Short mmCIF file of C-alpha atoms in Angstrom, two decimals:
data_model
loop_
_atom_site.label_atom_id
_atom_site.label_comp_id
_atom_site.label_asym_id
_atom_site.label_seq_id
_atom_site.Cartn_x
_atom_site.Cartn_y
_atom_site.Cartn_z
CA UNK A 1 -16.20 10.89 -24.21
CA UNK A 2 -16.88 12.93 -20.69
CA UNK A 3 -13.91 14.27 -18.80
CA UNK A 4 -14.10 11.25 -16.00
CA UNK A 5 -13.82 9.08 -18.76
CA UNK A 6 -11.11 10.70 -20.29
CA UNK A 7 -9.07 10.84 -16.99
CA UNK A 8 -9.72 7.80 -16.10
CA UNK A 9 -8.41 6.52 -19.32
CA UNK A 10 -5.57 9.06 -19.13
CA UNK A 11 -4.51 7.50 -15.60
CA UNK A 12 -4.36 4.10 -17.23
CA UNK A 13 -1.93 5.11 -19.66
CA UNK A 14 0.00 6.69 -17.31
CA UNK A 15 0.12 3.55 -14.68
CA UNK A 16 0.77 1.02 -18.18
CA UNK A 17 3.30 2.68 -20.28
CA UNK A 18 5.69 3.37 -17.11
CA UNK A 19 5.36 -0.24 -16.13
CA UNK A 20 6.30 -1.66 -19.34
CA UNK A 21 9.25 0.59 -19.19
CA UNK A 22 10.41 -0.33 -15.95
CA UNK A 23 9.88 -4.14 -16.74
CA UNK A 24 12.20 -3.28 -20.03
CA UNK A 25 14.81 -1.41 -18.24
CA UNK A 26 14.99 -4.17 -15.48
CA UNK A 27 17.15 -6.71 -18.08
CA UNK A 28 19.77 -3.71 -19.07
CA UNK A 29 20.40 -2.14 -16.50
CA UNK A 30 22.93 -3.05 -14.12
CA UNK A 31 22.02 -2.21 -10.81
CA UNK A 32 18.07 -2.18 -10.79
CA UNK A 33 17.56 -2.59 -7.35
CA UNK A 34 19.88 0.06 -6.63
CA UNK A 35 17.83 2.81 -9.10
CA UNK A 36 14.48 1.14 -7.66
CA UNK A 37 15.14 2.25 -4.19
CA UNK A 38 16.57 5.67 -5.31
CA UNK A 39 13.56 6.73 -7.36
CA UNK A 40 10.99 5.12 -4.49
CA UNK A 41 12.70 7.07 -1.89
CA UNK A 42 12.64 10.24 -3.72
CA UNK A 43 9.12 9.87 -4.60
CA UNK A 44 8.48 9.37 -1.17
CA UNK A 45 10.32 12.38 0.32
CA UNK A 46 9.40 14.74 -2.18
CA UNK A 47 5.77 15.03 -3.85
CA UNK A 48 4.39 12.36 -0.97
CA UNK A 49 4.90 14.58 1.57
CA UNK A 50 3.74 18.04 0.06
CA UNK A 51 0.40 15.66 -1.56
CA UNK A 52 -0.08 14.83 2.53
CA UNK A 53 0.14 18.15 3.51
CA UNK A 54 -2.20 19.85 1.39
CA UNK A 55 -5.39 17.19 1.42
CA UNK A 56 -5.19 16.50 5.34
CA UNK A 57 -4.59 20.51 5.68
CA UNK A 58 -8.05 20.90 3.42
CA UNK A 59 -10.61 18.13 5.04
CA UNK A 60 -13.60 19.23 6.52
CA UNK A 61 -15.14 16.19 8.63
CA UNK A 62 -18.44 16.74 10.12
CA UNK A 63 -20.11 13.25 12.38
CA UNK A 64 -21.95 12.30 9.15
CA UNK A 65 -18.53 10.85 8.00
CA UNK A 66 -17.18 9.68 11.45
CA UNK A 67 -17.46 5.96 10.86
CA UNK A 68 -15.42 6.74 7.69
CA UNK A 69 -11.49 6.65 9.38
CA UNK A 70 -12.61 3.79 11.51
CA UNK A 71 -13.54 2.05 8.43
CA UNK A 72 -10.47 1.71 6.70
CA UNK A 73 -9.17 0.89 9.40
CA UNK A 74 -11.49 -2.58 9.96
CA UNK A 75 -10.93 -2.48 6.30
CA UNK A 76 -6.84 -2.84 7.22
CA UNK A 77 -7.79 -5.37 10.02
CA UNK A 78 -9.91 -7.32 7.94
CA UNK A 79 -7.67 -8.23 5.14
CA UNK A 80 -4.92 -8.71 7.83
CA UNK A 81 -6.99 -11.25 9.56
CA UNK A 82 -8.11 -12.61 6.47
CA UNK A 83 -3.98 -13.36 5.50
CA UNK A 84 -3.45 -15.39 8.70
CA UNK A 85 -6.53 -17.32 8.00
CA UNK A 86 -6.14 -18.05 4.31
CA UNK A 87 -2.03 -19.20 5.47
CA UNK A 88 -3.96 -21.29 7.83
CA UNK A 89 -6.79 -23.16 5.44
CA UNK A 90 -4.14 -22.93 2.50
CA UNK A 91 -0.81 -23.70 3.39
CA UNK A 92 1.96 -23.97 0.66
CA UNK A 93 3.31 -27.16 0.25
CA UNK A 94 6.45 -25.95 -0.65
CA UNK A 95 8.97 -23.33 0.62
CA UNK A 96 8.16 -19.87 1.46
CA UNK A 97 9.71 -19.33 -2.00
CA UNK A 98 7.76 -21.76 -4.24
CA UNK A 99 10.97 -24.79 -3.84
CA UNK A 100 10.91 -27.34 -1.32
CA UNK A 101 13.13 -26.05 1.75
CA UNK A 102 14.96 -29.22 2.38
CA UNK A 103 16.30 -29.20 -1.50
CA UNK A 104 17.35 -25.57 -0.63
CA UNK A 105 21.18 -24.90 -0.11
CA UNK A 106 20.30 -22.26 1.95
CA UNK A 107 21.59 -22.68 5.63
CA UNK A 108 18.60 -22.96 8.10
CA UNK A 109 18.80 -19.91 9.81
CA UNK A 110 18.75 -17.84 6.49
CA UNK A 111 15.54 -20.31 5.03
CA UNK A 112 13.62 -19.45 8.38
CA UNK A 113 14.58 -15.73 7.73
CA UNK A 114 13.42 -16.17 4.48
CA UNK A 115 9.89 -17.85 5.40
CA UNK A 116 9.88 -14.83 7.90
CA UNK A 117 9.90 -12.31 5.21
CA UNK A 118 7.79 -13.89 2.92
CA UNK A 119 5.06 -14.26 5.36
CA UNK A 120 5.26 -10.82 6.15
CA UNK A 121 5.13 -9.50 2.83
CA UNK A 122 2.14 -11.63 2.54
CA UNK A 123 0.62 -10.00 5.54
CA UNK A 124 1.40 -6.32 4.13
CA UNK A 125 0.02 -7.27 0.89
CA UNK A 126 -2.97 -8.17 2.18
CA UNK A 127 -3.74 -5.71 5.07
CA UNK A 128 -2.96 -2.68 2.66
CA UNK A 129 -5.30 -2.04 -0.56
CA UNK A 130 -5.11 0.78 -2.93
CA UNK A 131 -7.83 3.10 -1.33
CA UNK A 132 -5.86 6.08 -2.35
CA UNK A 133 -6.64 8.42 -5.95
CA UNK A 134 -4.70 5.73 -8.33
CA UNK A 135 -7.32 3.65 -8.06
CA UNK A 136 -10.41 3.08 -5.12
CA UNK A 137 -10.45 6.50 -4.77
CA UNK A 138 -10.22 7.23 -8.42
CA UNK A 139 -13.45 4.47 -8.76
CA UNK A 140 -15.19 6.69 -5.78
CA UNK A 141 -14.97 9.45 -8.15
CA UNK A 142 -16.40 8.35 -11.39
CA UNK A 143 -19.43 6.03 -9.96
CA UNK A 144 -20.19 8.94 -6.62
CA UNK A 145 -18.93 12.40 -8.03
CA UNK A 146 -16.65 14.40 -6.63
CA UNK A 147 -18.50 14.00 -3.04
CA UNK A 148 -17.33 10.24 -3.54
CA UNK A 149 -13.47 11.73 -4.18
CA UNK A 150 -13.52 13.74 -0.57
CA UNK A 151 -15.06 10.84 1.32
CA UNK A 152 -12.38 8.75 -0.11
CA UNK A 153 -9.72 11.26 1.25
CA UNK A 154 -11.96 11.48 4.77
CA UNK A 155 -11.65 7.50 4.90
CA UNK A 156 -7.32 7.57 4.65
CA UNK A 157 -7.19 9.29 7.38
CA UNK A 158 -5.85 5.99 8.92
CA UNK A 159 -3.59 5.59 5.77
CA UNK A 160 -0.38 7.18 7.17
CA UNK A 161 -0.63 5.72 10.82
CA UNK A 162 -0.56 2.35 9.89
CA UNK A 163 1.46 2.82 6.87
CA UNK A 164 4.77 4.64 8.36
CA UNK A 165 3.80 3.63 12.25
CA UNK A 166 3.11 -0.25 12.11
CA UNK A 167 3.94 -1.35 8.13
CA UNK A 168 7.55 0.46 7.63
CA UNK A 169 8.88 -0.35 11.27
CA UNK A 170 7.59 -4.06 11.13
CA UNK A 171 9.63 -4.21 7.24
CA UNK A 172 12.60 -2.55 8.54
CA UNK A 173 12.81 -4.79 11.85
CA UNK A 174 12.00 -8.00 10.09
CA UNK A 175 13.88 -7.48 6.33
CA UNK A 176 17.17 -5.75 7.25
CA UNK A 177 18.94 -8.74 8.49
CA UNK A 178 18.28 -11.62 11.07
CA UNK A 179 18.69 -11.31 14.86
CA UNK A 180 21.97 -13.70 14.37
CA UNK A 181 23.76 -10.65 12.36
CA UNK A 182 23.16 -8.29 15.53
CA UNK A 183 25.33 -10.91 17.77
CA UNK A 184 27.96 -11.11 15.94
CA UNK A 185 31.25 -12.31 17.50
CA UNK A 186 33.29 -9.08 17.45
CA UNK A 187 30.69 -7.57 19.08
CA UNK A 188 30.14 -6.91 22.76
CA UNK A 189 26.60 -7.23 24.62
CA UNK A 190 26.47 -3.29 25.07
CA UNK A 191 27.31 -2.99 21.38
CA UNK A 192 24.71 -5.11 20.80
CA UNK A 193 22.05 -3.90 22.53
CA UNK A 194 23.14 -0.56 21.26
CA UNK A 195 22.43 -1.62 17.08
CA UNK A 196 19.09 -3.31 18.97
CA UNK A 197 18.12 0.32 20.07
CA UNK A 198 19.29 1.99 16.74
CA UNK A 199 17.63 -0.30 14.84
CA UNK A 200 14.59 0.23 16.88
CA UNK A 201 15.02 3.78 16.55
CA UNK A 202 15.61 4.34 12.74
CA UNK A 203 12.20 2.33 12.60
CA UNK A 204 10.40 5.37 13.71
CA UNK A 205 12.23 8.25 12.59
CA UNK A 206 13.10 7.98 9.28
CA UNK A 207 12.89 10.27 5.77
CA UNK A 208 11.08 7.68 4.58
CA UNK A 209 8.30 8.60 7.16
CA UNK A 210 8.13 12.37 5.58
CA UNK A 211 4.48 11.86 4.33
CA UNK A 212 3.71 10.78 7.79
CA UNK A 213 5.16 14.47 9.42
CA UNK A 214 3.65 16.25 6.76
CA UNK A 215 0.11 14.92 7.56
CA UNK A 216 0.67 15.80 11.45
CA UNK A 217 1.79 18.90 10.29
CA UNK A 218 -1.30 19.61 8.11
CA UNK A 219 -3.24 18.30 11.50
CA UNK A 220 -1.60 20.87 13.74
CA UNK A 221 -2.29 23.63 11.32
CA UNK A 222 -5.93 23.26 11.34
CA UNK A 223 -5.58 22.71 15.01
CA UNK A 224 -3.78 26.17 15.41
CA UNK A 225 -6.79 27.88 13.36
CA UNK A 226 -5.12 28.35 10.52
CA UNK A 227 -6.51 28.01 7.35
CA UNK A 228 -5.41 26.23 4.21
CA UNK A 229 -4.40 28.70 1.56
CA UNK A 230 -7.28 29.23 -1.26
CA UNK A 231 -6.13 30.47 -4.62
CA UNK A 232 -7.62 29.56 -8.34
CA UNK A 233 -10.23 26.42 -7.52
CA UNK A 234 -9.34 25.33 -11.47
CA UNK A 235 -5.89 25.66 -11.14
CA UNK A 236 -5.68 24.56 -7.45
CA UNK A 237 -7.33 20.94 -9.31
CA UNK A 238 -4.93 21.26 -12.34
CA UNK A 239 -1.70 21.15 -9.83
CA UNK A 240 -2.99 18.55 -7.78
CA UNK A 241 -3.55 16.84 -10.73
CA UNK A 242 -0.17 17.20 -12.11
CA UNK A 243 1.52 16.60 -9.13
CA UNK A 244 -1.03 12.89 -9.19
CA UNK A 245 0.07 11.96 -12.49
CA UNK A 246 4.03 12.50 -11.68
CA UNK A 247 3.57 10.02 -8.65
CA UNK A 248 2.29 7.73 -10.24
CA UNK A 249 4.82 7.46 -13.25
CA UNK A 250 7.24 7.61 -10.85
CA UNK A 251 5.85 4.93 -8.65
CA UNK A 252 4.68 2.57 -11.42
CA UNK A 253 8.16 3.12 -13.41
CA UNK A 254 9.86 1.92 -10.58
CA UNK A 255 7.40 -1.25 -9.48
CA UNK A 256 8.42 -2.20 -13.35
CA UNK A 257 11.87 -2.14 -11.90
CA UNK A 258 10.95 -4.77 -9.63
CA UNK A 259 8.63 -7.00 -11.27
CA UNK A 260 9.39 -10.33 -12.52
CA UNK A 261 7.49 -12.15 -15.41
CA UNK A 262 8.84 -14.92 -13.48
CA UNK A 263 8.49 -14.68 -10.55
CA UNK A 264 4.65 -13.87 -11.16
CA UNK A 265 4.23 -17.31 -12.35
CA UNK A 266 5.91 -18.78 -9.55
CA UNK A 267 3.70 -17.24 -6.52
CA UNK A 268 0.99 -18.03 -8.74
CA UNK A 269 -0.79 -19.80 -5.48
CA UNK A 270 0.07 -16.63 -3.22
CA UNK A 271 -1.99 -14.66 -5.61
CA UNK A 272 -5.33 -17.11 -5.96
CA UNK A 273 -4.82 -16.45 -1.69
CA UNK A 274 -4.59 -12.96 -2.18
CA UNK A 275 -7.57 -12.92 -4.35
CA UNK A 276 -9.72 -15.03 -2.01
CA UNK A 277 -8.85 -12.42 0.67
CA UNK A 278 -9.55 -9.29 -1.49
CA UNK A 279 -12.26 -9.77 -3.52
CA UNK A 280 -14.43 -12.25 -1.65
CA UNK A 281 -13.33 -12.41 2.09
CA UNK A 282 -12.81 -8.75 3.09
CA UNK A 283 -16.24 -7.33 0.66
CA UNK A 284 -18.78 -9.88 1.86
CA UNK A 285 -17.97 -9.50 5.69
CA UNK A 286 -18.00 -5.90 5.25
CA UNK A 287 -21.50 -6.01 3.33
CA UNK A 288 -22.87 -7.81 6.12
CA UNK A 289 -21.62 -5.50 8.70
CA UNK A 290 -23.05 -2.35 6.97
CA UNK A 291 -26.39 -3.99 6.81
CA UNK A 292 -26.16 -4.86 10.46
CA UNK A 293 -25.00 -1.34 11.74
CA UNK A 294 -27.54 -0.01 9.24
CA UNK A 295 -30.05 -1.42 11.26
CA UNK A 296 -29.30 0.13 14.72
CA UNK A 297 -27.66 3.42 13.45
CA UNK A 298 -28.98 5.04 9.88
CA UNK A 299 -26.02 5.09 7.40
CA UNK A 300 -26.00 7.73 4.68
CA UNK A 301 -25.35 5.95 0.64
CA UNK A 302 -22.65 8.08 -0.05
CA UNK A 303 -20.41 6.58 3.01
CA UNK A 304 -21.63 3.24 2.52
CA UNK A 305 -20.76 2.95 -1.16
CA UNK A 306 -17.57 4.41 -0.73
CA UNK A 307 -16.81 1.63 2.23
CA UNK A 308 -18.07 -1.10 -0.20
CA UNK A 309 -15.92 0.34 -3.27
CA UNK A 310 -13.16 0.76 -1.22
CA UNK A 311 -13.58 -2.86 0.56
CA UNK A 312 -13.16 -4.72 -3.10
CA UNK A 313 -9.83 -2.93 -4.28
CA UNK A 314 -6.44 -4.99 -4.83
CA UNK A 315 -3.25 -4.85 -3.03
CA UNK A 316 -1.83 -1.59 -2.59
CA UNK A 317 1.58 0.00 -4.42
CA UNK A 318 2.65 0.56 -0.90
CA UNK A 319 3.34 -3.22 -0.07
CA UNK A 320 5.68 -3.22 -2.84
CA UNK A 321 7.69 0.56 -1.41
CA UNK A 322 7.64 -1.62 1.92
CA UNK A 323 9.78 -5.09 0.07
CA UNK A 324 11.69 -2.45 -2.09
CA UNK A 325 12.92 -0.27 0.92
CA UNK A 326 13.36 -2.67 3.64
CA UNK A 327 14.59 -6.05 2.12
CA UNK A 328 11.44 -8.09 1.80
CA UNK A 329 10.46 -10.27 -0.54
CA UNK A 330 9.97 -7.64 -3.21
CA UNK A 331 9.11 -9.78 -6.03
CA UNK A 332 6.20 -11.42 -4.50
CA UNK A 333 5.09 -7.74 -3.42
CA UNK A 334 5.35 -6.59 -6.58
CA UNK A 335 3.79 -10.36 -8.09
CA UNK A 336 0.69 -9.67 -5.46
CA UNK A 337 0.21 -6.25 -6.51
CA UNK A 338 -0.19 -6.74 -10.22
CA UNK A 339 -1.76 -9.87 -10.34
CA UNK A 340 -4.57 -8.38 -8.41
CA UNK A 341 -4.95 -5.07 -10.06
CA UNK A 342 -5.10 -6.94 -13.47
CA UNK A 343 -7.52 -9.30 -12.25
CA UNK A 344 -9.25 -6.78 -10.10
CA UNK A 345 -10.01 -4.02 -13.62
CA UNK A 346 -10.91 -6.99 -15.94
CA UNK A 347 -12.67 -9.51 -13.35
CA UNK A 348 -14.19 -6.70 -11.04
CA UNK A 349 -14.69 -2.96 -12.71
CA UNK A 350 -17.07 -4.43 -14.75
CA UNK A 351 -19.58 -5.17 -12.02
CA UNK A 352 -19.34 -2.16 -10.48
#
């Protein structure tokens, strides 16, 4: 067995074994939500942020992988535009939470909340894929080499921008609670408009936005002329490595905390629209536009296979931080983002 393999392998059993434990853990403990969030957040303000710092400190772009950061991007825009048109052709027939609204007891201020939120998670979940190392990124690496690895890093460059600039403020103004909370009758209007602008604010500057300032940070550095460290290339690889593998038992152990068995069956039909989006929407128009740039403007292999690898991957763990942090609908996050990794490795891999 080669080394990939063996990783590769190794990083399965590491994203498995965590989730089944989480799952487990979910039906004894007695707060999961409540250890969810703590072990996300930590994650996320810990080995996020010093992962961010050291890749963005260490790219080296050159033009021949220019089109790369605008790439994920359209990749971003794509499956975005791609969940408002699949709502569209496919609408539920039900309620935003598989039940028929008018046999809700909810009142109908908190159901159109809740459509709200479920749309948006929707919209997350289908905007953000898992480009990073866990898995496109991983799959750049064992079909391209390690050239495919650093082209995958080149191509996130848009990651954290959208990520902690558009995808946490839009969670944390839409899940936290409805506009009707803000005006509440105890309040006055300048109270009010002061939460508004707190709200607002908090949005933006956050701790859960530390990967975000550590990858200006690493941007300012370079900018500044200074160099990122160099020590041991082997044992530079062997820490990043490490550092990998405990983010994503971390991350994994807790989306076990938030899965459902049940839930998964019952936004069944969000998945199938997640699927249509993912793995047929999103790669074909992308195919076609690489063939039509390729004919004006000469694109090298290496970047094109790594846009086409990247343009097939499943929902990203990151739409299931965003439900878990903010108050969306973080069962059908977590629903999306299983159900189309599973059906992405057995259905997709394959083929590639």
């Amino acid at each position: 067995m080669s080394a990939v393999s063996f990783k590769f392998i190794l990083l399965q059993i590491f994203i498995i074994i965590p989730f089944v434990c989480g799952s487990w853990l979910r039906g004894h403990l007695l707060n999961p939500d409540i250890w969810n969030k703590r072990l996300i957040r930590f994650t996320l303000i810990s080995l996020e942020p010093l992962f961010a710092i050291w890749v963005v400190w260490g790219l080296e772009l050159n033009r021949n992988h220019i089109l790369l950061p605008p790439a994920g991007f359209v990749l971003v825009l794509l499956g975005l535009l791609g969940g408002f048109l699949i709502l569209k052709l496919l609408p539920t027939e039900s309620g935003p939470d598989g039940y028929s609204v008018n046999e809700s007891n909810e009142p109908k201020s908190d159901s159109i909340a809740s459509e709200k939120n479920h749309r948006l998670t929707f919209y997350i979940s289908s905007s953000l894929s898992n480009h990073g190392f866990t898995l496109g990124g991983f799959l750049c690496f064992l079909l391209l080499g390690e050239e495919g690895l650093a082209l995958s890093y080149i191509m996130l460059v848009y990651f954290y921008p959208y990520v902690f600039l558009v995808v946490f403020p839009l969670a944390r103004l839409s899940g936290q609670q409805p506009e009707s909370d803000l005006i509440a009758a105890d309040l006055t209007p300048e109270e009010t408009r002061r939460r508004r602008r707190r709200k607002i604010r908090e949005a933006f500057l956050s701790w859960n936005h530390l990967p975000l300032y550590g990858a200006m940070l690493a941007l300012v550095l370079r900018a500044m002329g200074f160099e990122r460290p160099h020590y041991d290339r082997q044992l530079e690889e062997r820490v990043l490595e490490s550092m990998l593998f405990v983010a994503v038992v971390l991350y994994y152990f807790s989306l076990g905390l938030a899965f459902s068995a049940g839930a998964f069956w019952l936004y069944r039909g969000d998945l199938l629209r997640l699927c249509l989006v993912k793995f047929l929407f999103v790669p074909i128009v992308v195919w076609l536009a690489l063939f039509g740039i390729d004919a004006i403007w000469s694109v090298s292999a290496s970047v094109a296979n790594v846009i086409l690898i990247e343009a097939i991957t499943p929902a990203a763990i990151y739409s299931v931080i965003a439900g878990v942090l903010y108050g969306l609908k973080r069962e059908l996050a977590a629903s999306l983002f299983v159900g189309s990794t599973i059906i992405f490795l057995i259905l997709i891999v394959p083929f590639l």
